């Protein structure tokens, strides 16, 4: 509901935790949903585990959403340098990150 989103994310901005790859979230472009992501340490085990971790994280960040149904969930691998700093390169006029 719009009033819930206005209360939970009044500035409608991307937010992220300061912990190493903690949770990050933002409102959807239409302002009706919260898009939430975060680190998952599971490896090719139960495919429901990453969703459960995000579900629990959502409840920690926004307690009033603890029982709200998730409409979508996905997970995949992310590669990064061991110093955790982003890398940006340009080749032939195309920027890669």
PDB file of C-alpha atoms in Angstrom:
ATOM      1  CA  UNK A   1       0.000   0.000   0.000  1.00  0.00           C
ATOM      2  CA  UNK A   2       1.302   3.497  -0.782  1.00  0.00           C
ATOM      3  CA  UNK A   3       0.999   4.641   2.839  1.00  0.00           C
ATOM      4  CA  UNK A   4       3.142   1.701   4.010  1.00  0.00           C
ATOM      5  CA  UNK A   5       5.859   2.462   1.454  1.00  0.00           C
ATOM      6  CA  UNK A   6       5.743   6.161   2.394  1.00  0.00           C
ATOM      7  CA  UNK A   7       6.319   5.211   6.025  1.00  0.00           C
ATOM      8  CA  UNK A   8       9.017   2.567   5.407  1.00  0.00           C
ATOM      9  CA  UNK A   9      10.985   4.415   2.724  1.00  0.00           C
ATOM     10  CA  UNK A  10       9.956   8.082   2.854  1.00  0.00           C
ATOM     11  CA  UNK A  11      12.853   9.296   0.704  1.00  0.00           C
ATOM     12  CA  UNK A  12      12.452   6.468  -1.844  1.00  0.00           C
ATOM     13  CA  UNK A  13      16.222   6.013  -2.040  1.00  0.00           C
ATOM     14  CA  UNK A  14      18.530   3.033  -2.341  1.00  0.00           C
ATOM     15  CA  UNK A  15      19.759   1.904   1.074  1.00  0.00           C
ATOM     16  CA  UNK A  16      22.555  -0.446   2.025  1.00  0.00           C
ATOM     17  CA  UNK A  17      24.077  -1.783   5.177  1.00  0.00           C
ATOM     18  CA  UNK A  18      27.660  -0.946   6.004  1.00  0.00           C
ATOM     19  CA  UNK A  19      28.526  -4.547   6.749  1.00  0.00           C
ATOM     20  CA  UNK A  20      30.537  -6.405   4.165  1.00  0.00           C
ATOM     21  CA  UNK A  21      27.933  -7.322   1.560  1.00  0.00           C
ATOM     22  CA  UNK A  22      24.998  -6.905   3.905  1.00  0.00           C
ATOM     23  CA  UNK A  23      21.487  -6.253   2.662  1.00  0.00           C
ATOM     24  CA  UNK A  24      20.654  -3.547   0.157  1.00  0.00           C
ATOM     25  CA  UNK A  25      17.199  -2.432  -0.866  1.00  0.00           C
ATOM     26  CA  UNK A  26      15.262   0.179  -2.775  1.00  0.00           C
ATOM     27  CA  UNK A  27      11.706   0.846  -3.839  1.00  0.00           C
ATOM     28  CA  UNK A  28      10.612  -0.505  -7.200  1.00  0.00           C
ATOM     29  CA  UNK A  29      10.197   2.133  -9.937  1.00  0.00           C
ATOM     30  CA  UNK A  30       6.427   2.186  -9.381  1.00  0.00           C
ATOM     31  CA  UNK A  31       6.923   2.549  -5.612  1.00  0.00           C
ATOM     32  CA  UNK A  32       4.776  -0.507  -4.804  1.00  0.00           C
ATOM     33  CA  UNK A  33       7.444  -3.025  -3.824  1.00  0.00           C
ATOM     34  CA  UNK A  34      10.759  -3.251  -2.034  1.00  0.00           C
ATOM     35  CA  UNK A  35      13.586  -4.760  -4.060  1.00  0.00           C
ATOM     36  CA  UNK A  36      15.925  -6.468  -1.596  1.00  0.00           C
ATOM     37  CA  UNK A  37      19.239  -8.172  -2.165  1.00  0.00           C
ATOM     38  CA  UNK A  38      22.104  -9.460  -0.122  1.00  0.00           C
ATOM     39  CA  UNK A  39      24.932 -11.877   0.272  1.00  0.00           C
ATOM     40  CA  UNK A  40      24.271 -15.595   0.375  1.00  0.00           C
ATOM     41  CA  UNK A  41      26.889 -18.006   1.600  1.00  0.00           C
ATOM     42  CA  UNK A  42      25.164 -21.210   0.496  1.00  0.00           C
ATOM     43  CA  UNK A  43      26.778 -23.312  -2.194  1.00  0.00           C
ATOM     44  CA  UNK A  44      24.620 -25.412  -4.516  1.00  0.00           C
ATOM     45  CA  UNK A  45      22.586 -26.731  -1.622  1.00  0.00           C
ATOM     46  CA  UNK A  46      18.945 -26.084  -0.944  1.00  0.00           C
ATOM     47  CA  UNK A  47      17.695 -23.548  -3.519  1.00  0.00           C
ATOM     48  CA  UNK A  48      15.225 -22.217  -0.935  1.00  0.00           C
ATOM     49  CA  UNK A  49      18.045 -21.159   1.442  1.00  0.00           C
ATOM     50  CA  UNK A  50      18.883 -17.812  -0.232  1.00  0.00           C
ATOM     51  CA  UNK A  51      15.196 -16.882  -0.334  1.00  0.00           C
ATOM     52  CA  UNK A  52      14.796 -17.757   3.339  1.00  0.00           C
ATOM     53  CA  UNK A  53      17.810 -15.595   4.208  1.00  0.00           C
ATOM     54  CA  UNK A  54      16.319 -12.629   2.326  1.00  0.00           C
ATOM     55  CA  UNK A  55      12.907 -13.275   3.916  1.00  0.00           C
ATOM     56  CA  UNK A  56      14.520 -13.179   7.374  1.00  0.00           C
ATOM     57  CA  UNK A  57      16.505 -10.063   6.450  1.00  0.00           C
ATOM     58  CA  UNK A  58      13.363  -8.291   5.291  1.00  0.00           C
ATOM     59  CA  UNK A  59      11.772  -9.009   8.676  1.00  0.00           C
ATOM     60  CA  UNK A  60      14.844  -7.698  10.507  1.00  0.00           C
ATOM     61  CA  UNK A  61      14.946  -4.466   8.508  1.00  0.00           C
ATOM     62  CA  UNK A  62      11.186  -3.926   8.344  1.00  0.00           C
ATOM     63  CA  UNK A  63       9.518  -5.874  11.208  1.00  0.00           C
ATOM     64  CA  UNK A  64       6.035  -5.021   9.991  1.00  0.00           C
ATOM     65  CA  UNK A  65       6.780  -6.877   6.725  1.00  0.00           C
ATOM     66  CA  UNK A  66       7.810 -10.089   8.478  1.00  0.00           C
ATOM     67  CA  UNK A  67       4.732 -11.983   7.235  1.00  0.00           C
ATOM     68  CA  UNK A  68       4.369 -10.329   3.828  1.00  0.00           C
ATOM     69  CA  UNK A  69       4.465 -12.787   0.934  1.00  0.00           C
ATOM     70  CA  UNK A  70       7.463 -12.573  -1.408  1.00  0.00           C
ATOM     71  CA  UNK A  71       6.375 -12.384  -5.034  1.00  0.00           C
ATOM     72  CA  UNK A  72       9.745 -13.147  -6.657  1.00  0.00           C
ATOM     73  CA  UNK A  73      13.134 -14.499  -5.703  1.00  0.00           C
ATOM     74  CA  UNK A  74      16.315 -15.401  -7.560  1.00  0.00           C
ATOM     75  CA  UNK A  75      19.944 -15.981  -6.776  1.00  0.00           C
ATOM     76  CA  UNK A  76      23.190 -16.435  -8.619  1.00  0.00           C
ATOM     77  CA  UNK A  77      26.935 -16.125  -8.384  1.00  0.00           C
ATOM     78  CA  UNK A  78      28.713 -12.806  -8.078  1.00  0.00           C
ATOM     79  CA  UNK A  79      32.409 -12.371  -8.737  1.00  0.00           C
ATOM     80  CA  UNK A  80      34.502  -9.738  -7.027  1.00  0.00           C
ATOM     81  CA  UNK A  81      38.081  -8.919  -6.243  1.00  0.00           C
ATOM     82  CA  UNK A  82      39.343 -10.078  -2.863  1.00  0.00           C
ATOM     83  CA  UNK A  83      39.873  -6.465  -1.730  1.00  0.00           C
ATOM     84  CA  UNK A  84      36.107  -5.903  -2.231  1.00  0.00           C
ATOM     85  CA  UNK A  85      36.657  -2.790  -4.366  1.00  0.00           C
ATOM     86  CA  UNK A  86      34.775  -2.418  -7.653  1.00  0.00           C
ATOM     87  CA  UNK A  87      36.648  -2.606 -10.928  1.00  0.00           C
ATOM     88  CA  UNK A  88      35.592  -0.557 -13.935  1.00  0.00           C
ATOM     89  CA  UNK A  89      37.223  -0.911 -17.335  1.00  0.00           C
ATOM     90  CA  UNK A  90      36.699   0.629 -20.753  1.00  0.00           C
ATOM     91  CA  UNK A  91      37.484  -1.111 -24.015  1.00  0.00           C
ATOM     92  CA  UNK A  92      36.476   0.058 -27.470  1.00  0.00           C
ATOM     93  CA  UNK A  93      34.131   2.677 -26.012  1.00  0.00           C
ATOM     94  CA  UNK A  94      32.249   0.165 -23.824  1.00  0.00           C
ATOM     95  CA  UNK A  95      32.449   0.423 -20.035  1.00  0.00           C
ATOM     96  CA  UNK A  96      32.532  -2.827 -18.061  1.00  0.00           C
ATOM     97  CA  UNK A  97      32.056  -3.280 -14.318  1.00  0.00           C
TER      98      UNK A  97
END
